[in-house]
Each structure stands twice: as C-alpha cells, then as structure tokens.
Amino acid sequence: MSAASLPVGGPDLEQARRIATEIPGPRSRELLARQRSLVPAGVGATLPVFVDAAGGGVIVDVDGNSFIDFGSGIAVTTVGNSARAVADRAAAQLNRFTHTCFLVNPYESYLDVCEKLNDLAPGPGEKRTILVNSGAEAVENAVKIARAATGRPGIIVFDHAFHGRTLLTMSLTAKNKPYKQGFGPFVSEVYRAPMAYPFRWPSGPENCAEEAAAALADLVDRQLGADNVAAVLVEPIQGEGGFVVPAPGFLTRVAEICSARGILLIADEIQTGIARTGHMFACEYESLEPDLITTAKGLAGGLPLGAVTGRAELMDAVPDGGLGGTFSGNPVACEAALGVFEEIERYDLLERAREVGDTMREHLGELSYTYPVIGDVRGRGAMIAIEIVEIDGDRVPAPDLAARIAKRCHTEGLLVLTAGSYGNVLRFLPPLSISDELLEEGLAILGDVIAKEAAAAV
Ligand SMILES: *Cc1c(COP(=O)(O)O)cnc(C)c1O
C-alpha cells in the first residue's frame, strides 16, 4: 500500500515541512511566557511550539511552522492525528452523550473495545478487559488484579523500566531523575531485576539473556521466595528507558521462570502496543502469552484511554466494586478506540509499521557506519532508536550530544524525542499516516544534523 493513499484526516493540512520563523516563533514565545505564569515549572516541553493543527505526518504551530512528526505525541497518534474514523466516531458520540459513568449506566462501545482487546490479546482461553483513563492507571490496576488473584504481595520490575508517574507506578519506574527525586517514600514490595540490555551487558550481548534470566531466578528463589511474588512486570521493548529490545530469548525465559513458580507475567504494552511495532502487541515477536497486558498510549488515537486485558479467571478474582473509576472507559474515548481499530484494519497498519521500520533501520544503519557516535540502532516496526555515545570512549553515553542533535532537528523542522536511562537515546515514533516522502525527508535531516554535530563534537 502506498503511503499516499493513507488518510491524512482532521484539518486539511499540507504535508510539507516549513520553517517560517525562528524556533520557537514569536507567538509561541508569548504563549510560553504565559505558560510560565500559569503552569508549574515541573511541566516541561520537549519542543515548546504551541500547536495549531496536526495530521498525516506534520504538526503545524501557531507561527505557521510545519514540523515533520517523529514523535506521535509519545507513541499515541499511531493511526495519525485526528484520523478520520477516530474523529468521526468521537464527534458523533459527543453529540449523543459524553458521560454516564460505566459503573452507573453502561454503554455498548465499552464492550466493543473490550471484545476487540480480548480477541487480539495473545494466548488461549477466555479473556476479560477493564478500561481506565491512562497508562499509569492501567498498571495500577494490573498490580491490584495480580495481587488479588495470587494472594501474594511482591512485584518484580526491571532496571531501565518506566511504568508511570503515580505513587505506585513511579515506585515501579527505575530512573530517579526526573521521575522520583523528592517524591518518596515509595511503595513497598517492589523489587528490581537487571534488564537483558544487550548493548550494555557487562559480559557481552551473547551472554545477556541467560545471565539476566539467572539473576531474575536468583532474586525470586533466594531473596524473595516465589510464594511472596505476585507478578513480574516487563515492557517487551522498554520505552522511556531507551527502546531497549531485550536480548533474544530473554522474555521467553522470564515467562518460563514465572509459570514454573505460579508468578503472573504482566506485559506493559502501553508504548509498544496497538500496531506500533508491526504487531498488535510487541509480545508476539517472542510468541509470549502474558497473563495480563496493559495498553494505553496508541489505544484511542489521542483520547485518554487505558486498558488491562488478561485471563478471565485472574481478572474475575476481584469482587464486584473492586475495580473501576468515575471517568474510566469514557464513551467518547471508547468510540475513538473503535476508530483506531478500524483504521488499523482498513489500511493494514501492521504492515505499514513494518515498512516504516524497515525504512528507518536502513537509513539509520547506514548512518551508524559513517558516524561512530551512533553506538546502537534498535527497536521494532515504527519504534526505532539510536543510542549516542562518545566517539573515543567505550560506549560512554553522550547525553549532551544527543540533546544538541535533538535541538538542531527541532530548529530544522523535525520533531524527535530523547529517552534512555542516560538521556543519550534519540527515539523515533512517526505516525503511520506519515507519507514516505516526509519519512525520507525527516531521515535525511537527521543525517545532516548528525553529520554537523558529530563533526563539531570531535
Ligand atoms: C507512558 C507509559 C506509561 C504511563 O502512561 P501514562 O498514560 O503516561 O500514565 C506506562 N508504561 C509505559 C511502558 C509507558 O510508555
């Protein structure tokens, strides 16, 4: 399928990069000054240009600048911004009713979203889904369900993990600054195992899966006791941690360790899920069948919706009244999610994610041969990152260089995001509605910027 046939959706936007002012432009600067007097300093922005419209593969700001979007609002607008089916369904729902509270009066669209997720989630047997408002809330509920179903308290998470910003989920998150600093004390019964991070595994990538799995087994059997562990929670590809793809075989070993000990496996697919990586769930790359799966970001095309999907007998372990929330599974967000599934099917966006990924990998692979500051290229589908390192060091992270590359991309009209425990990862998450032309143009800009900044860094 050619990208040109993809629906741009939303406002009628010219699909072109255009830099009309300095970045941020005068109108954005005005609004930024206003933001500083209205919004707390703790709420920052990667690229502080205020948005006027977005769709296809561009974000247009209030000064008339048009940026190529390699961020999708952090992996949210996978089907595109204001994708046709999402916008139409949500608009129609807005005019029928906006809210009843599913716990007071249910409505059918909630069931339709759950049916979709139950059917799509890997693994045999009956499934159930609960809808919530955000990723963090999905993780919170997965932990509640896992504890209720097993009668055990402990949750094992990994180094470099990100699971959210609420008290429980920031306790599950690995990185101190900026997520945790000053916000303790944290939740108890959270334990951390090393992640099988091939690029940074001390004894080399070939030993990574086996040694990391052995460390997990040791944590469970020797330090904690399996009887005290409810679940292992893992991102199949770590998101904020820097798009760390676990060493091949690691996730399978984790699943084996869990199932041999009655520990549940929770896959946090909040960033990886819903077509982003070229499968509906990134778990499918290792034929993993998690007991519970959390989704959110890409689920409703930009409207706030999260979900926990899991085996019926686990999900049903919580008695009536134990789960829910006032806004959870809002009807407008449910219609938007149904629109997302329609777009994925209609335009075969799983295939499109693989195509976008192949194009990115090819370009970035070539760049990594030319520029040794690119230490690693990794990811799956439309979720690819490069890790920036010192040229003369041994994989020494170069966060300042990564930040300069990102900033220069922004002033050239390409929105990229950074990530990583060491802040030295540039991650690329274009919407699948981006045209091939814009994708190629964005990658060419990135190449030019890296050439300039890498030369300046020598
Ligand atoms: C973004 C993210 C979360 C948190 O989602 P919010 O909607 O921001 O609460 C949790 N887990 C992963 C893997 C994420 O990427």
Tab-separated table of C-alpha atoms and ligand atoms in Angstrom:
chain	number	residue	atom	x	y	z
A	1	MET	CA	0.000	0.000	0.000
A	2	SER	CA	1.382	3.387	-0.867
A	3	ALA	CA	1.558	5.945	1.864
A	4	ALA	CA	-0.044	8.494	-0.408
A	5	SER	CA	-3.324	6.596	-0.103
A	6	LEU	CA	-3.304	6.980	3.664
A	7	PRO	CA	-5.940	9.302	5.041
A	8	VAL	CA	-4.485	12.492	6.406
A	9	GLY	CA	-7.559	13.090	8.488
A	10	GLY	CA	-8.517	16.076	10.534
A	11	PRO	CA	-7.766	19.536	9.238
A	12	ASP	CA	-6.772	19.885	5.600
A	13	LEU	CA	-3.034	20.132	6.138
A	14	GLU	CA	-0.366	20.468	3.522
A	15	GLN	CA	2.029	17.570	4.022
A	16	ALA	CA	5.241	19.584	3.929
A	17	ARG	CA	7.926	20.789	6.278
A	18	ARG	CA	8.016	24.571	6.562
A	19	ILE	CA	10.097	26.770	8.833
A	20	ALA	CA	8.783	30.334	8.710
A	21	THR	CA	10.248	31.812	11.921
A	22	GLU	CA	12.941	31.162	14.470
A	23	ILE	CA	12.001	28.192	16.700
A	24	PRO	CA	10.046	28.789	18.869
A	25	GLY	CA	8.436	31.623	16.890
A	26	PRO	CA	7.169	34.918	18.354
A	27	ARG	CA	3.616	33.735	19.052
A	28	SER	CA	4.885	30.554	20.762
A	29	ARG	CA	7.302	32.636	22.838
A	30	GLU	CA	4.408	34.788	24.015
A	31	LEU	CA	2.422	31.718	24.986
A	32	LEU	CA	5.441	30.168	26.677
A	33	ALA	CA	5.775	33.282	28.841
A	34	ARG	CA	2.083	32.901	29.687
A	35	GLN	CA	2.606	29.221	30.484
A	36	ARG	CA	5.372	30.123	32.961
A	37	SER	CA	2.961	32.290	34.930
A	38	LEU	CA	0.133	29.748	34.865
A	39	VAL	CA	1.581	26.216	34.866
A	40	PRO	CA	4.074	24.795	37.372
A	41	ALA	CA	7.720	24.583	36.334
A	42	GLY	CA	7.627	20.784	36.718
A	43	VAL	CA	5.617	20.532	33.480
A	44	GLY	CA	8.223	20.964	30.746
A	45	ALA	CA	8.042	20.651	26.928
A	46	THR	CA	10.391	18.915	24.504
A	47	LEU	CA	9.725	21.415	21.723
A	48	PRO	CA	7.835	24.414	23.120
A	49	VAL	CA	5.976	25.449	19.988
A	50	PHE	CA	2.241	25.767	20.548
A	51	VAL	CA	0.184	23.641	18.200
A	52	ASP	CA	-2.470	24.899	15.843
A	53	ALA	CA	-3.172	21.703	13.892
A	54	ALA	CA	-1.729	18.256	13.272
A	55	GLY	CA	-2.392	15.370	10.892
A	56	GLY	CA	-0.791	12.938	8.467
A	57	GLY	CA	2.890	13.393	9.235
A	58	VAL	CA	3.038	17.040	10.323
A	59	ILE	CA	2.447	19.290	13.319
A	60	VAL	CA	1.698	22.933	12.488
A	61	ASP	CA	2.372	25.597	15.107
A	62	VAL	CA	0.763	28.967	15.811
A	63	ASP	CA	3.548	30.767	13.909
A	64	GLY	CA	2.884	28.765	10.753
A	65	ASN	CA	5.852	26.412	11.111
A	66	SER	CA	5.204	22.843	9.993
A	67	PHE	CA	7.247	20.073	11.634
A	68	ILE	CA	7.735	16.526	10.458
A	69	ASP	CA	6.392	14.419	13.307
A	70	PHE	CA	8.694	11.633	14.540
A	71	GLY	CA	7.069	11.586	17.974
A	72	SER	CA	3.310	10.928	17.633
A	73	GLY	CA	2.774	12.666	20.976
A	74	ILE	CA	4.880	9.878	22.563
A	75	ALA	CA	3.549	6.919	20.577
A	76	VAL	CA	-0.091	7.975	20.885
A	77	THR	CA	-1.246	9.086	17.431
A	78	THR	CA	-0.123	5.874	15.749
A	79	VAL	CA	-3.022	5.992	13.267
A	80	GLY	CA	-2.415	9.712	12.690
A	81	ASN	CA	-3.661	12.847	14.388
A	82	SER	CA	-7.432	13.312	14.021
A	83	ALA	CA	-7.563	10.142	11.908
A	84	ARG	CA	-10.848	10.067	10.031
A	85	ALA	CA	-12.544	7.149	11.797
A	86	VAL	CA	-11.353	8.368	15.203
A	87	ALA	CA	-12.564	11.942	14.701
A	88	ASP	CA	-15.896	10.951	13.125
A	89	ARG	CA	-16.773	8.375	15.759
A	90	ALA	CA	-15.732	10.607	18.657
A	91	ALA	CA	-17.648	13.586	17.235
A	92	ALA	CA	-20.811	11.529	16.777
A	93	GLN	CA	-20.518	10.237	20.344
A	94	LEU	CA	-20.010	13.765	21.707
A	95	ASN	CA	-23.391	14.636	20.275
A	96	ARG	CA	-25.122	11.543	21.700
A	97	PHE	CA	-23.834	11.671	25.277
A	98	THR	CA	-20.473	12.498	26.856
A	99	HIS	CA	-20.637	10.520	30.086
A	100	THR	CA	-22.841	8.373	32.259
A	101	CYS	CA	-20.135	6.588	34.278
A	102	PHE	CA	-19.899	2.966	33.188
A	103	LEU	CA	-20.400	1.960	36.851
A	104	VAL	CA	-23.761	3.759	36.897
A	105	ASN	CA	-25.145	3.135	33.394
A	106	PRO	CA	-23.119	1.003	31.000
A	107	TYR	CA	-22.976	1.525	27.220
A	108	GLU	CA	-22.125	-0.824	24.366
A	109	SER	CA	-18.983	0.838	22.972
A	110	TYR	CA	-17.105	-0.091	26.176
A	111	LEU	CA	-17.966	-3.742	25.484
A	112	ASP	CA	-16.891	-3.421	21.842
A	113	VAL	CA	-13.440	-2.155	22.870
A	114	CYS	CA	-13.090	-4.970	25.428
A	115	GLU	CA	-14.169	-7.563	22.866
A	116	LYS	CA	-11.533	-6.281	20.443
A	117	LEU	CA	-8.744	-6.402	23.018
A	118	ASN	CA	-9.851	-9.821	24.329
A	119	ASP	CA	-9.767	-11.218	20.780
A	120	LEU	CA	-6.416	-9.633	19.919
A	121	ALA	CA	-4.501	-10.406	23.116
A	122	PRO	CA	-2.149	-13.348	22.594
A	123	GLY	CA	-2.745	-16.626	24.386
A	124	PRO	CA	-5.542	-19.180	24.577
A	125	GLY	CA	-8.641	-19.134	26.726
A	126	GLU	CA	-11.193	-16.579	27.727
A	127	LYS	CA	-10.089	-13.018	28.386
A	128	ARG	CA	-11.534	-10.008	30.149
A	129	THR	CA	-10.681	-6.313	29.820
A	130	ILE	CA	-11.146	-3.336	32.121
A	131	LEU	CA	-10.894	0.201	30.716
A	132	VAL	CA	-9.254	3.069	32.589
A	133	ASN	CA	-8.009	6.612	31.895
A	134	SER	CA	-4.256	6.376	31.461
A	135	GLY	CA	-1.245	4.156	31.262
A	136	ALA	CA	-0.354	4.574	34.910
A	137	GLU	CA	-3.882	3.673	35.905
A	138	ALA	CA	-3.709	0.544	33.759
A	139	VAL	CA	-0.502	-0.538	35.515
A	140	GLU	CA	-2.027	0.229	38.926
A	141	ASN	CA	-4.995	-1.982	38.101
A	142	ALA	CA	-2.842	-4.788	36.711
A	143	VAL	CA	-0.965	-4.857	40.031
A	144	LYS	CA	-4.226	-4.838	42.020
A	145	ILE	CA	-5.578	-7.716	39.959
A	146	ALA	CA	-2.336	-9.707	40.174
A	147	ARG	CA	-2.237	-9.355	43.954
A	148	ALA	CA	-5.909	-10.236	44.361
A	149	ALA	CA	-5.613	-13.250	42.049
A	150	THR	CA	-2.455	-14.693	43.628
A	151	GLY	CA	-2.791	-13.551	47.231
A	152	ARG	CA	0.882	-12.524	47.053
A	153	PRO	CA	2.314	-9.020	47.523
A	154	GLY	CA	5.624	-8.776	45.606
A	155	ILE	CA	6.050	-7.153	42.198
A	156	ILE	CA	9.291	-7.571	40.257
A	157	VAL	CA	10.279	-4.909	37.745
A	158	PHE	CA	13.448	-4.287	35.750
A	159	ASP	CA	16.261	-1.811	35.533
A	160	HIS	CA	15.514	0.959	32.980
A	161	ALA	CA	11.754	0.365	33.386
A	162	PHE	CA	9.168	3.112	33.089
A	163	HIS	CA	5.642	2.405	34.266
A	164	GLY	CA	4.200	5.847	35.095
A	165	ARG	CA	4.174	8.800	37.460
A	166	THR	CA	1.620	7.893	40.162
A	167	LEU	CA	2.963	6.790	43.534
A	168	LEU	CA	2.840	3.064	42.753
A	169	THR	CA	3.970	3.368	39.147
A	170	MET	CA	6.842	5.757	39.903
A	171	SER	CA	7.917	3.238	42.533
A	172	LEU	CA	7.949	0.656	39.719
A	173	THR	CA	9.921	3.039	37.474
A	174	ALA	CA	13.716	2.703	37.571
A	175	LYS	CA	15.055	6.180	36.871
A	176	ASN	CA	15.378	8.655	39.721
A	177	LYS	CA	15.667	11.995	37.948
A	178	PRO	CA	13.278	13.458	36.979
A	179	TYR	CA	10.604	10.898	37.843
A	180	LYS	CA	11.221	10.138	41.516
A	181	GLN	CA	13.545	12.741	43.016
A	182	GLY	CA	11.905	14.301	46.058
A	183	PHE	CA	8.712	12.242	45.774
A	184	GLY	CA	9.477	9.418	48.231
A	185	PRO	CA	8.872	7.436	50.323
A	186	PHE	CA	7.952	4.899	47.689
A	187	VAL	CA	5.661	1.874	47.728
A	188	SER	CA	6.968	-1.292	49.356
A	189	GLU	CA	7.069	-4.820	47.892
A	190	VAL	CA	8.660	-3.626	44.642
A	191	TYR	CA	11.849	-5.469	43.616
A	192	ARG	CA	14.162	-4.806	40.701
A	193	ALA	CA	15.980	-7.263	38.450
A	194	PRO	CA	18.575	-6.442	35.787
A	195	MET	CA	17.227	-5.981	32.256
A	196	ALA	CA	18.804	-8.005	29.448
A	197	TYR	CA	20.138	-4.880	27.705
A	198	PRO	CA	22.461	-6.297	25.059
A	199	PHE	CA	24.350	-3.096	24.222
A	200	ARG	CA	25.325	-2.536	27.859
A	201	TRP	CA	25.564	-6.075	29.260
A	202	PRO	CA	28.915	-6.255	31.117
A	203	SER	CA	29.994	-9.666	29.793
A	204	GLY	CA	28.735	-9.013	26.249
A	205	PRO	CA	25.478	-9.419	24.351
A	206	GLU	CA	25.907	-13.147	23.754
A	207	ASN	CA	25.652	-13.876	27.495
A	208	CYS	CA	22.967	-11.327	28.169
A	209	ALA	CA	19.708	-13.324	28.013
A	210	GLU	CA	20.980	-16.247	30.066
A	211	GLU	CA	22.710	-14.188	32.764
A	212	ALA	CA	19.812	-11.765	33.157
A	213	ALA	CA	17.374	-14.676	33.436
A	214	ALA	CA	19.604	-16.311	36.064
A	215	ALA	CA	19.623	-13.053	38.043
A	216	LEU	CA	15.821	-12.968	37.967
A	217	ALA	CA	15.552	-16.592	39.115
A	218	ASP	CA	18.013	-15.874	41.920
A	219	LEU	CA	16.044	-12.814	43.027
A	220	VAL	CA	12.848	-14.891	43.145
A	221	ASP	CA	14.187	-18.087	44.708
A	222	ARG	CA	16.840	-16.836	47.088
A	223	GLN	CA	15.944	-13.266	48.060
A	224	LEU	CA	12.147	-13.182	47.929
A	225	GLY	CA	10.662	-16.663	47.793
A	226	ALA	CA	8.274	-17.332	44.930
A	227	ASP	CA	5.327	-17.557	47.356
A	228	ASN	CA	5.739	-13.848	48.022
A	229	VAL	CA	5.790	-12.717	44.387
A	230	ALA	CA	2.533	-11.846	42.608
A	231	ALA	CA	3.922	-10.793	39.256
A	232	VAL	CA	6.836	-9.889	37.060
A	233	LEU	CA	6.062	-6.689	35.151
A	234	VAL	CA	8.020	-6.064	31.952
A	235	GLU	CA	7.921	-3.830	28.886
A	236	PRO	CA	8.543	-6.108	25.860
A	237	ILE	CA	10.572	-3.203	24.460
A	238	GLN	CA	11.448	-0.616	27.089
A	239	GLY	CA	10.100	2.795	26.157
A	240	GLU	CA	11.386	5.711	28.248
A	241	GLY	CA	14.353	3.509	29.210
A	242	GLY	CA	15.656	3.899	25.651
A	243	PHE	CA	13.872	1.405	23.379
A	244	VAL	CA	15.846	-1.432	24.897
A	245	VAL	CA	14.961	-4.612	23.000
A	246	PRO	CA	15.694	-7.451	25.444
A	247	ALA	CA	18.263	-9.975	24.236
A	248	PRO	CA	16.592	-12.696	22.124
A	249	GLY	CA	15.166	-15.442	24.300
A	250	PHE	CA	15.126	-13.374	27.485
A	251	LEU	CA	11.388	-12.762	27.568
A	252	THR	CA	10.728	-16.444	26.913
A	253	ARG	CA	12.970	-17.338	29.859
A	254	VAL	CA	11.152	-14.799	32.044
A	255	ALA	CA	7.832	-16.411	31.101
A	256	GLU	CA	9.205	-19.859	31.973
A	257	ILE	CA	10.550	-18.675	35.328
A	258	CYS	CA	7.159	-17.166	36.123
A	259	SER	CA	4.972	-20.070	35.081
A	260	ALA	CA	7.125	-22.616	36.945
A	261	ARG	CA	6.534	-20.649	40.164
A	262	GLY	CA	2.920	-19.519	39.899
A	263	ILE	CA	4.031	-15.930	39.288
A	264	LEU	CA	1.992	-13.888	36.833
A	265	LEU	CA	3.627	-12.230	33.851
A	266	ILE	CA	2.356	-8.726	33.129
A	267	ALA	CA	3.411	-7.189	29.819
A	268	ASP	CA	3.344	-3.398	29.877
A	269	GLU	CA	2.493	-2.715	26.213
A	270	ILE	CA	1.480	0.874	26.848
A	271	GLN	CA	4.122	2.212	24.446
A	272	THR	CA	4.668	-0.882	22.261
A	273	GLY	CA	1.063	-1.993	21.805
A	274	ILE	CA	-1.668	-1.307	19.231
A	275	ALA	CA	0.254	-1.736	15.957
A	276	ARG	CA	3.273	0.406	16.880
A	277	THR	CA	5.883	-2.320	16.382
A	278	GLY	CA	4.321	-4.091	13.403
A	279	HIS	CA	2.289	-6.492	15.502
A	280	MET	CA	-0.734	-5.563	17.561
A	281	PHE	CA	1.449	-6.395	20.603
A	282	ALA	CA	5.257	-6.490	20.727
A	283	CYS	CA	4.958	-9.723	22.789
A	284	GLU	CA	4.061	-11.501	19.576
A	285	TYR	CA	7.682	-11.206	18.396
A	286	GLU	CA	8.647	-13.755	21.049
A	287	SER	CA	5.325	-15.666	20.968
A	288	LEU	CA	4.823	-14.547	24.542
A	289	GLU	CA	1.434	-15.142	26.170
A	290	PRO	CA	1.354	-12.824	29.193
A	291	ASP	CA	-1.234	-13.343	31.918
A	292	LEU	CA	-2.095	-9.636	31.860
A	293	ILE	CA	-1.385	-6.910	29.290
A	294	THR	CA	-1.604	-3.162	29.833
A	295	THR	CA	-2.290	-0.795	26.925
A	296	ALA	CA	-2.942	2.935	26.679
A	297	LYS	CA	-0.956	5.362	24.519
A	298	GLY	CA	-1.947	4.296	20.991
A	299	LEU	CA	-5.269	2.780	22.046
A	300	ALA	CA	-7.645	5.669	21.360
A	301	GLY	CA	-5.808	7.865	18.845
A	302	GLY	CA	-5.152	10.633	21.373
A	303	LEU	CA	-8.145	10.397	23.651
A	304	PRO	CA	-7.307	9.240	27.170
A	305	LEU	CA	-7.947	5.528	27.478
A	306	GLY	CA	-6.029	2.667	29.055
A	307	ALA	CA	-6.827	-0.997	29.485
A	308	VAL	CA	-5.871	-4.157	31.301
A	309	THR	CA	-6.572	-7.337	29.360
A	310	GLY	CA	-5.999	-10.742	30.889
A	311	ARG	CA	-7.056	-14.297	31.546
A	312	ALA	CA	-10.671	-14.412	32.708
A	313	GLU	CA	-10.022	-16.333	35.935
A	314	LEU	CA	-7.450	-13.750	37.043
A	315	MET	CA	-9.449	-10.709	36.000
A	316	ASP	CA	-12.543	-12.091	37.744
A	317	ALA	CA	-10.654	-12.587	41.022
A	318	VAL	CA	-11.533	-9.067	42.162
A	319	PRO	CA	-15.091	-8.949	43.542
A	320	ASP	CA	-17.797	-6.533	42.353
A	321	GLY	CA	-16.939	-2.935	43.191
A	322	GLY	CA	-13.207	-3.566	43.484
A	323	LEU	CA	-12.329	-2.051	40.112
A	324	GLY	CA	-13.457	0.998	38.177
A	325	GLY	CA	-13.424	4.783	38.238
A	326	THR	CA	-15.648	7.751	37.507
A	327	PHE	CA	-14.315	8.567	34.039
A	328	SER	CA	-12.910	5.123	33.230
A	329	GLY	CA	-13.811	3.923	29.750
A	330	ASN	CA	-15.354	7.238	28.762
A	331	PRO	CA	-17.749	6.756	25.825
A	332	VAL	CA	-16.023	9.307	23.562
A	333	ALA	CA	-12.671	7.610	24.197
A	334	CYS	CA	-14.254	4.196	23.528
A	335	GLU	CA	-15.584	5.365	20.156
A	336	ALA	CA	-12.152	6.781	19.367
A	337	ALA	CA	-10.575	3.396	20.169
A	338	LEU	CA	-13.024	1.642	17.871
A	339	GLY	CA	-11.970	4.157	15.217
A	340	VAL	CA	-8.324	3.229	15.833
A	341	PHE	CA	-9.044	-0.483	15.269
A	342	GLU	CA	-10.963	0.388	12.081
A	343	GLU	CA	-8.058	2.428	10.737
A	344	ILE	CA	-5.560	-0.336	11.558
A	345	GLU	CA	-7.629	-2.902	9.663
A	346	ARG	CA	-8.672	-0.693	6.763
A	347	TYR	CA	-5.141	0.480	5.949
A	348	ASP	CA	-3.218	-2.597	7.126
A	349	LEU	CA	-1.225	-0.506	9.547
A	350	LEU	CA	0.606	-3.536	10.955
A	351	GLU	CA	2.274	-3.884	7.579
A	352	ARG	CA	2.743	-0.108	7.384
A	353	ALA	CA	4.524	-0.111	10.773
A	354	ARG	CA	6.956	-2.745	9.473
A	355	GLU	CA	7.514	-0.718	6.280
A	356	VAL	CA	8.205	2.469	8.244
A	357	GLY	CA	10.541	0.485	10.494
A	358	ASP	CA	12.436	-1.008	7.544
A	359	THR	CA	12.953	2.445	6.026
A	360	MET	CA	14.188	3.893	9.327
A	361	ARG	CA	16.505	0.951	10.039
A	362	GLU	CA	18.043	1.100	6.594
A	363	HIS	CA	18.854	4.822	6.835
A	364	LEU	CA	19.961	4.686	10.458
A	365	GLY	CA	22.067	1.591	9.853
A	366	GLU	CA	23.950	3.416	7.099
A	367	LEU	CA	24.397	6.466	9.316
A	368	SER	CA	25.779	4.286	12.115
A	369	TYR	CA	28.545	3.007	9.805
A	370	THR	CA	29.504	6.575	8.914
A	371	TYR	CA	29.190	8.120	12.370
A	372	PRO	CA	30.612	6.172	15.313
A	373	VAL	CA	28.636	8.414	17.698
A	374	ILE	CA	25.706	6.146	16.827
A	375	GLY	CA	26.553	3.233	19.103
A	376	ASP	CA	23.426	1.193	18.529
A	377	VAL	CA	20.349	1.126	16.285
A	378	ARG	CA	17.451	-0.842	17.733
A	379	GLY	CA	13.700	-1.236	18.012
A	380	ARG	CA	10.904	-2.840	16.065
A	381	GLY	CA	8.495	-1.503	13.464
A	382	ALA	CA	7.794	2.206	13.846
A	383	MET	CA	9.570	2.271	17.218
A	384	ILE	CA	13.271	2.734	16.491
A	385	ALA	CA	16.028	4.469	18.423
A	386	ILE	CA	19.707	5.270	18.175
A	387	GLU	CA	21.999	5.408	21.175
A	388	ILE	CA	24.511	8.274	21.061
A	389	VAL	CA	27.950	7.601	22.570
A	390	GLU	CA	31.343	9.268	22.864
A	391	ILE	CA	33.490	8.574	19.822
A	392	ASP	CA	36.641	7.630	21.685
A	393	GLY	CA	35.001	6.054	24.709
A	394	ASP	CA	33.805	2.525	25.256
A	395	ARG	CA	30.094	3.038	24.729
A	396	VAL	CA	30.217	6.011	27.090
A	397	PRO	CA	26.813	7.725	26.899
A	398	ALA	CA	26.822	11.180	25.262
A	399	PRO	CA	23.617	12.841	26.531
A	400	ASP	CA	24.742	16.391	25.704
A	401	LEU	CA	25.431	15.460	22.104
A	402	ALA	CA	22.066	13.680	21.898
A	403	ALA	CA	20.367	16.817	23.245
A	404	ARG	CA	22.179	19.022	20.702
A	405	ILE	CA	21.150	16.721	17.854
A	406	ALA	CA	17.522	16.770	19.033
A	407	LYS	CA	17.508	20.546	19.379
A	408	ARG	CA	19.043	21.099	15.959
A	409	CYS	CA	16.499	18.700	14.412
A	410	HIS	CA	13.764	20.807	16.008
A	411	THR	CA	15.048	24.064	14.519
A	412	GLU	CA	15.289	22.301	11.125
A	413	GLY	CA	11.632	21.267	11.371
A	414	LEU	CA	11.919	17.660	12.526
A	415	LEU	CA	10.345	16.697	15.851
A	416	VAL	CA	12.348	13.937	17.543
A	417	LEU	CA	12.251	12.783	21.171
A	418	THR	CA	15.027	11.735	23.505
A	419	ALA	CA	14.901	8.863	26.008
A	420	GLY	CA	17.113	6.484	27.920
A	421	SER	CA	18.399	5.972	31.431
A	422	TYR	CA	21.456	8.005	30.440
A	423	GLY	CA	19.496	10.537	28.366
A	424	ASN	CA	21.520	9.643	25.278
A	425	VAL	CA	18.906	7.919	23.141
A	426	LEU	CA	17.094	9.549	20.213
A	427	ARG	CA	13.828	7.767	19.579
A	428	PHE	CA	11.653	7.823	16.505
A	429	LEU	CA	7.916	7.115	16.644
A	430	PRO	CA	6.372	8.522	13.479
A	431	PRO	CA	2.630	8.260	12.990
A	432	LEU	CA	1.801	5.507	10.489
A	433	SER	CA	-0.072	8.124	8.455
A	434	ILE	CA	3.218	9.803	7.527
A	435	SER	CA	3.988	9.791	3.796
A	436	ASP	CA	7.105	8.027	2.511
A	437	GLU	CA	8.319	11.417	1.263
A	438	LEU	CA	8.141	13.043	4.698
A	439	LEU	CA	9.669	9.986	6.355
A	440	GLU	CA	12.631	10.084	3.955
A	441	GLU	CA	12.959	13.845	4.333
A	442	GLY	CA	12.997	13.535	8.118
A	443	LEU	CA	15.686	10.855	7.999
A	444	ALA	CA	17.764	12.996	5.619
A	445	ILE	CA	17.536	15.954	8.026
A	446	LEU	CA	18.582	13.703	10.876
A	447	GLY	CA	21.592	12.536	8.839
A	448	ASP	CA	22.641	16.121	8.084
A	449	VAL	CA	22.260	17.168	11.696
A	450	ILE	CA	24.264	14.203	12.977
A	451	ALA	CA	26.996	14.962	10.422
A	452	LYS	CA	27.240	18.561	11.631
A	453	GLU	CA	27.031	17.831	15.341
A	454	ALA	CA	29.349	14.820	15.205
A	455	ALA	CA	31.932	16.933	13.347
A	456	ALA	CA	31.547	19.722	15.913
A	457	ALA	CA	31.997	17.194	18.735
A	458	VAL	CA	35.413	15.965	17.529
B	1	LIG	C1	3.773	6.100	29.019
B	1	LIG	C2	3.922	4.820	29.718
B	1	LIG	C3	3.268	4.548	30.922
B	1	LIG	C4	2.437	5.590	31.640
B	1	LIG	O1	1.353	6.020	30.874
B	1	LIG	P1	0.607	7.395	31.253
B	1	LIG	O2	-0.591	7.401	30.349
B	1	LIG	O3	1.553	8.494	30.994
B	1	LIG	O4	0.228	7.285	32.679
B	1	LIG	C5	3.415	3.303	31.485
B	1	LIG	N1	4.163	2.354	30.896
B	1	LIG	C6	4.803	2.565	29.733
B	1	LIG	C7	5.586	1.464	29.113
B	1	LIG	C8	4.717	3.806	29.108
B	1	LIG	O5	5.378	4.038	27.977
